[in-house]
Amino acid sequence: SQTIHQWPATLVQPVGSPLSLECTVEGTSNPNLYWYRQAAGRGLQLLFYSVGIGQISSEVPQNLSASRPQDRQFILSSKKLLLSDSGFYLCARGGGGKETQYFGPGTRLLVL
Amino acid sequence: GQSLEQPSEVTAVEGAIVQINCTYQTSGFYGLSWYQQHDGGAPTFLSYNALDGLEETGRFSSFLSRSDSYGYLLLQELQMKDSASYFCAVGYDYKLSFGAGTTVTVRA
């Protein structure tokens, strides 16, 4: 089976601190991987996507960066968190076609 | 760019039928997908339409009209567990652009 792991599940960080969220995928090779952010009660905003190791595309200018050091590992980072970085961060993998994506359990980030 | 419109809220009673409409404007289009998200959880894939017509999956059906840039998700025989947010999404260039979501509340 194909599984997406994200950790931590919940994170509270002070403004100005660094961030590293990790996503790992099991059961598939060379997946397309995605990072989304969801504000409370809102839709999903695509932040980054990757079609392979070392290949990162950014969708919106922001305080965050992403890396893909291994085929099944996708990392979201920040050097200095802002209050506006709070939200629900979701990692997803492509479903093999253009039409489907499967999401990990997400990380809730609160920046204080 | 991509733009999707869907109603923000729908309330219905158990056993009823709910239709969630989605209109879109997009520069590229591979298909229309629907996702369900329960409060506090991650979105899960429900259905996908690449061609015009109706796709049925159990109590849920999804419809697409490419000429009208319009689709809908039909929830039949509503159950309390169907209370959730539902998102339409258009696929383009191996990415998805999501609508803001429709919160469906099912009452006893």
mmCIF file of C-alpha atoms in Angstrom:
data_model
loop_
_atom_site.group_PDB
_atom_site.id
_atom_site.type_symbol
_atom_site.label_atom_id
_atom_site.label_comp_id
_atom_site.label_asym_id
_atom_site.label_seq_id
_atom_site.Cartn_x
_atom_site.Cartn_y
_atom_site.Cartn_z
ATOM 1 C CA SER A 1 0.000 0.000 0.000
ATOM 2 C CA GLN A 2 1.029 3.575 -0.484
ATOM 3 C CA THR A 3 1.351 5.675 2.680
ATOM 4 C CA ILE A 4 2.315 9.254 3.402
ATOM 5 C CA HIS A 5 3.909 10.133 6.723
ATOM 6 C CA GLN A 6 4.135 13.642 8.120
ATOM 7 C CA TRP A 7 5.600 14.820 11.378
ATOM 8 C CA PRO A 8 5.157 16.349 13.740
ATOM 9 C CA ALA A 9 1.363 16.316 13.937
ATOM 10 C CA THR A 10 1.256 19.570 15.895
ATOM 11 C CA LEU A 11 3.865 22.259 16.387
ATOM 12 C CA VAL A 12 3.920 25.531 18.312
ATOM 13 C CA GLN A 13 6.815 27.797 17.438
ATOM 14 C CA PRO A 14 7.804 31.378 18.363
ATOM 15 C CA VAL A 15 8.053 34.073 15.720
ATOM 16 C CA GLY A 16 11.536 34.174 14.245
ATOM 17 C CA SER A 17 12.346 30.534 14.942
ATOM 18 C CA PRO A 18 13.285 28.059 12.170
ATOM 19 C CA LEU A 19 11.011 25.353 10.812
ATOM 20 C CA SER A 20 11.483 21.928 9.304
ATOM 21 C CA LEU A 21 8.531 19.719 8.379
ATOM 22 C CA GLU A 22 9.172 16.321 6.880
ATOM 23 C CA CYS A 23 7.062 14.215 4.565
ATOM 24 C CA THR A 24 7.960 10.677 3.519
ATOM 25 C CA VAL A 25 6.135 8.411 1.103
ATOM 26 C CA GLU A 26 6.063 4.615 1.070
ATOM 27 C CA GLY A 27 5.082 2.140 -1.583
ATOM 28 C CA THR A 28 5.776 4.138 -4.723
ATOM 29 C CA SER A 29 8.744 5.317 -6.760
ATOM 30 C CA ASN A 30 9.377 8.760 -8.223
ATOM 31 C CA PRO A 31 6.079 10.263 -7.088
ATOM 32 C CA ASN A 32 5.103 13.851 -7.751
ATOM 33 C CA LEU A 33 5.058 15.496 -4.323
ATOM 34 C CA TYR A 34 3.262 18.611 -3.144
ATOM 35 C CA TRP A 35 3.154 20.930 -0.130
ATOM 36 C CA TYR A 36 -0.069 22.779 0.625
ATOM 37 C CA ARG A 37 -1.078 25.204 3.350
ATOM 38 C CA GLN A 38 -4.633 25.550 4.602
ATOM 39 C CA ALA A 39 -5.699 28.452 6.786
ATOM 40 C CA ALA A 40 -8.550 27.804 9.225
ATOM 41 C CA GLY A 41 -11.832 27.421 7.358
ATOM 42 C CA ARG A 42 -10.227 28.024 3.999
ATOM 43 C CA GLY A 43 -9.184 26.135 0.877
ATOM 44 C CA LEU A 44 -5.817 24.611 0.039
ATOM 45 C CA GLN A 45 -3.016 26.783 -1.284
ATOM 46 C CA LEU A 46 -0.311 25.015 -3.260
ATOM 47 C CA LEU A 47 3.109 26.087 -1.971
ATOM 48 C CA PHE A 48 5.621 23.808 -3.728
ATOM 49 C CA TYR A 49 5.681 20.762 -5.931
ATOM 50 C CA SER A 50 8.398 18.387 -7.060
ATOM 51 C CA VAL A 51 8.577 15.943 -9.952
ATOM 52 C CA GLY A 52 11.896 14.426 -8.869
ATOM 53 C CA ILE A 53 14.941 14.584 -6.591
ATOM 54 C CA GLY A 54 16.283 18.113 -6.343
ATOM 55 C CA GLN A 55 13.497 19.506 -8.558
ATOM 56 C CA ILE A 56 11.369 22.083 -6.742
ATOM 57 C CA SER A 57 8.822 24.497 -8.172
ATOM 58 C CA SER A 58 7.479 27.318 -6.048
ATOM 59 C CA GLU A 59 3.939 28.477 -6.611
ATOM 60 C CA VAL A 60 3.854 31.590 -4.449
ATOM 61 C CA PRO A 61 6.555 33.920 -3.123
ATOM 62 C CA GLN A 62 6.847 33.470 0.590
ATOM 63 C CA ASN A 63 8.931 32.901 3.675
ATOM 64 C CA LEU A 64 9.212 29.151 3.054
ATOM 65 C CA SER A 65 11.405 26.836 1.017
ATOM 66 C CA ALA A 66 11.258 23.175 0.079
ATOM 67 C CA SER A 67 13.773 20.465 -0.691
ATOM 68 C CA ARG A 68 13.656 16.904 -1.966
ATOM 69 C CA PRO A 69 16.872 15.196 -0.928
ATOM 70 C CA GLN A 70 15.574 11.681 -1.647
ATOM 71 C CA ASP A 71 12.985 10.215 -3.980
ATOM 72 C CA ARG A 72 10.406 9.704 -1.249
ATOM 73 C CA GLN A 73 11.287 12.605 1.056
ATOM 74 C CA PHE A 74 9.975 16.151 0.827
ATOM 75 C CA ILE A 75 10.931 18.808 3.361
ATOM 76 C CA LEU A 76 9.376 22.206 4.034
ATOM 77 C CA SER A 77 11.582 24.745 5.790
ATOM 78 C CA SER A 78 11.803 28.291 7.001
ATOM 79 C CA LYS A 79 14.705 30.221 8.472
ATOM 80 C CA LYS A 80 12.507 32.638 10.413
ATOM 81 C CA LEU A 81 8.814 32.000 11.001
ATOM 82 C CA LEU A 82 6.210 34.746 10.718
ATOM 83 C CA LEU A 83 2.816 34.882 12.432
ATOM 84 C CA SER A 84 1.232 34.476 8.990
ATOM 85 C CA ASP A 85 2.948 31.095 8.576
ATOM 86 C CA SER A 86 0.435 29.523 10.974
ATOM 87 C CA GLY A 87 -1.800 26.954 9.336
ATOM 88 C CA PHE A 88 -2.380 23.325 8.460
ATOM 89 C CA TYR A 89 0.431 22.005 6.260
ATOM 90 C CA LEU A 90 -0.379 19.073 4.052
ATOM 91 C CA CYS A 91 1.925 16.925 1.979
ATOM 92 C CA ALA A 92 0.431 15.097 -0.981
ATOM 93 C CA ARG A 93 1.568 12.732 -3.689
ATOM 94 C CA GLY A 94 0.303 12.435 -7.231
ATOM 95 C CA GLY A 95 -1.944 9.513 -7.985
ATOM 96 C CA GLY A 96 -0.270 8.517 -11.221
ATOM 97 C CA GLY A 97 -2.528 10.593 -13.391
ATOM 98 C CA LYS A 98 -3.179 14.275 -13.580
ATOM 99 C CA GLU A 99 -6.407 14.051 -11.717
ATOM 100 C CA THR A 100 -5.807 12.699 -8.250
ATOM 101 C CA GLN A 101 -3.690 13.460 -5.252
ATOM 102 C CA TYR A 102 -3.445 11.666 -1.926
ATOM 103 C CA PHE A 103 -2.774 13.568 1.240
ATOM 104 C CA GLY A 104 -0.792 12.862 4.373
ATOM 105 C CA PRO A 105 -2.265 13.503 7.834
ATOM 106 C CA GLY A 106 -0.903 17.053 7.990
ATOM 107 C CA THR A 107 0.942 19.216 10.511
ATOM 108 C CA ARG A 108 -0.810 21.961 12.445
ATOM 109 C CA LEU A 109 1.593 24.857 12.947
ATOM 110 C CA LEU A 110 0.888 27.696 15.337
ATOM 111 C CA VAL A 111 3.333 30.581 15.338
ATOM 112 C CA LEU A 112 3.121 32.780 18.431
ATOM 113 C CA GLY B 1 -4.631 31.261 -13.869
ATOM 114 C CA GLN B 2 -7.317 29.159 -12.281
ATOM 115 C CA SER B 3 -10.501 30.302 -10.495
ATOM 116 C CA LEU B 4 -13.178 28.091 -8.936
ATOM 117 C CA GLU B 5 -16.489 29.069 -7.355
ATOM 118 C CA GLN B 6 -18.554 26.900 -5.040
ATOM 119 C CA PRO B 7 -21.104 27.716 -2.322
ATOM 120 C CA SER B 8 -19.688 28.220 1.149
ATOM 121 C CA GLU B 9 -22.314 26.312 3.135
ATOM 122 C CA VAL B 10 -25.144 23.834 2.698
ATOM 123 C CA THR B 11 -27.379 22.397 5.425
ATOM 124 C CA ALA B 12 -29.680 19.406 4.956
ATOM 125 C CA VAL B 13 -31.377 16.658 6.946
ATOM 126 C CA GLU B 14 -30.494 12.989 7.059
ATOM 127 C CA GLY B 15 -31.728 11.098 4.037
ATOM 128 C CA ALA B 16 -31.885 14.190 1.842
ATOM 129 C CA ILE B 17 -30.022 14.915 -1.405
ATOM 130 C CA VAL B 18 -27.479 17.727 -1.679
ATOM 131 C CA GLN B 19 -25.944 19.120 -4.857
ATOM 132 C CA ILE B 20 -22.738 21.166 -4.631
ATOM 133 C CA ASN B 21 -22.077 23.207 -7.748
ATOM 134 C CA CYS B 22 -18.657 24.247 -8.960
ATOM 135 C CA THR B 23 -17.885 26.661 -11.766
ATOM 136 C CA TYR B 24 -14.373 27.231 -12.956
ATOM 137 C CA GLN B 25 -12.197 29.393 -15.151
ATOM 138 C CA THR B 26 -8.876 27.910 -16.104
ATOM 139 C CA SER B 27 -6.171 28.329 -18.708
ATOM 140 C CA GLY B 28 -5.520 24.587 -18.788
ATOM 141 C CA PHE B 29 -7.831 21.748 -17.881
ATOM 142 C CA TYR B 30 -7.391 18.022 -17.459
ATOM 143 C CA GLY B 31 -10.386 17.261 -15.294
ATOM 144 C CA LEU B 32 -12.506 18.138 -12.274
ATOM 145 C CA SER B 33 -11.984 16.357 -8.963
ATOM 146 C CA TRP B 34 -13.822 16.346 -5.664
ATOM 147 C CA TYR B 35 -12.336 15.938 -2.211
ATOM 148 C CA GLN B 36 -13.901 15.482 1.205
ATOM 149 C CA GLN B 37 -12.359 16.832 4.382
ATOM 150 C CA HIS B 38 -13.717 16.127 7.836
ATOM 151 C CA ASP B 39 -13.035 18.676 10.539
ATOM 152 C CA GLY B 40 -9.435 18.328 11.694
ATOM 153 C CA GLY B 41 -8.551 15.757 9.040
ATOM 154 C CA ALA B 42 -6.794 15.660 5.705
ATOM 155 C CA PRO B 43 -8.652 15.817 2.376
ATOM 156 C CA THR B 44 -9.550 12.502 0.768
ATOM 157 C CA PHE B 45 -10.214 11.918 -2.904
ATOM 158 C CA LEU B 46 -13.864 11.286 -3.805
ATOM 159 C CA SER B 47 -14.289 11.389 -7.561
ATOM 160 C CA TYR B 48 -12.928 12.616 -10.865
ATOM 161 C CA ASN B 49 -14.442 13.652 -14.211
ATOM 162 C CA ALA B 50 -12.284 14.099 -17.278
ATOM 163 C CA LEU B 51 -15.118 13.872 -19.799
ATOM 164 C CA ASP B 52 -18.635 15.279 -19.845
ATOM 165 C CA GLY B 53 -21.220 13.262 -18.006
ATOM 166 C CA LEU B 54 -22.035 11.616 -14.745
ATOM 167 C CA GLU B 55 -19.750 9.408 -12.655
ATOM 168 C CA GLU B 56 -21.367 7.418 -9.868
ATOM 169 C CA THR B 57 -19.615 6.015 -6.824
ATOM 170 C CA GLY B 58 -22.087 4.624 -4.330
ATOM 171 C CA ARG B 59 -24.121 7.419 -2.768
ATOM 172 C CA PHE B 60 -21.946 10.077 -4.399
ATOM 173 C CA SER B 61 -22.086 11.151 -8.033
ATOM 174 C CA SER B 62 -20.144 13.797 -9.891
ATOM 175 C CA PHE B 63 -21.020 15.562 -13.121
ATOM 176 C CA LEU B 64 -19.022 17.630 -15.581
ATOM 177 C CA SER B 65 -19.935 19.888 -18.481
ATOM 178 C CA ARG B 66 -16.746 21.137 -20.110
ATOM 179 C CA SER B 67 -18.592 23.448 -22.488
ATOM 180 C CA ASP B 68 -20.204 25.197 -19.507
ATOM 181 C CA SER B 69 -17.090 25.052 -17.280
ATOM 182 C CA TYR B 70 -19.367 23.569 -14.654
ATOM 183 C CA GLY B 71 -19.620 20.525 -12.492
ATOM 184 C CA TYR B 72 -21.400 19.292 -9.409
ATOM 185 C CA LEU B 73 -21.135 16.729 -6.660
ATOM 186 C CA LEU B 74 -24.356 14.999 -5.687
ATOM 187 C CA LEU B 75 -24.660 13.489 -2.241
ATOM 188 C CA GLN B 76 -27.601 11.137 -1.870
ATOM 189 C CA GLU B 77 -29.178 9.503 1.175
ATOM 190 C CA LEU B 78 -27.303 11.892 3.413
ATOM 191 C CA GLN B 79 -25.867 10.484 6.616
ATOM 192 C CA MET B 80 -24.515 12.285 9.655
ATOM 193 C CA LYS B 81 -21.004 11.150 8.712
ATOM 194 C CA ASP B 82 -21.294 13.149 5.478
ATOM 195 C CA SER B 83 -20.958 16.370 7.493
ATOM 196 C CA ALA B 84 -17.671 17.710 6.143
ATOM 197 C CA SER B 85 -16.152 20.218 3.751
ATOM 198 C CA TYR B 86 -16.161 19.367 0.065
ATOM 199 C CA PHE B 87 -13.687 20.867 -2.386
ATOM 200 C CA CYS B 88 -13.755 20.891 -6.143
ATOM 201 C CA ALA B 89 -10.385 21.039 -7.892
ATOM 202 C CA VAL B 90 -9.250 21.448 -11.478
ATOM 203 C CA GLY B 91 -6.216 19.573 -12.680
ATOM 204 C CA TYR B 92 -3.634 21.198 -14.928
ATOM 205 C CA ASP B 93 0.070 20.518 -15.564
ATOM 206 C CA TYR B 94 0.194 17.794 -12.853
ATOM 207 C CA LYS B 95 -1.123 20.268 -10.296
ATOM 208 C CA LEU B 96 -4.490 20.895 -8.696
ATOM 209 C CA SER B 97 -6.168 24.195 -8.002
ATOM 210 C CA PHE B 98 -8.810 23.967 -5.283
ATOM 211 C CA GLY B 99 -11.998 25.874 -4.641
ATOM 212 C CA ALA B 100 -12.575 27.435 -1.227
ATOM 213 C CA GLY B 101 -14.776 24.532 -0.145
ATOM 214 C CA THR B 102 -18.409 23.920 0.765
ATOM 215 C CA THR B 103 -19.258 23.026 4.339
ATOM 216 C CA VAL B 104 -22.074 20.488 4.437
ATOM 217 C CA THR B 105 -23.933 20.143 7.714
ATOM 218 C CA VAL B 106 -26.281 17.188 8.096
ATOM 219 C CA ARG B 107 -28.991 17.493 10.737
ATOM 220 C CA ALA B 108 -30.963 14.691 12.310
#
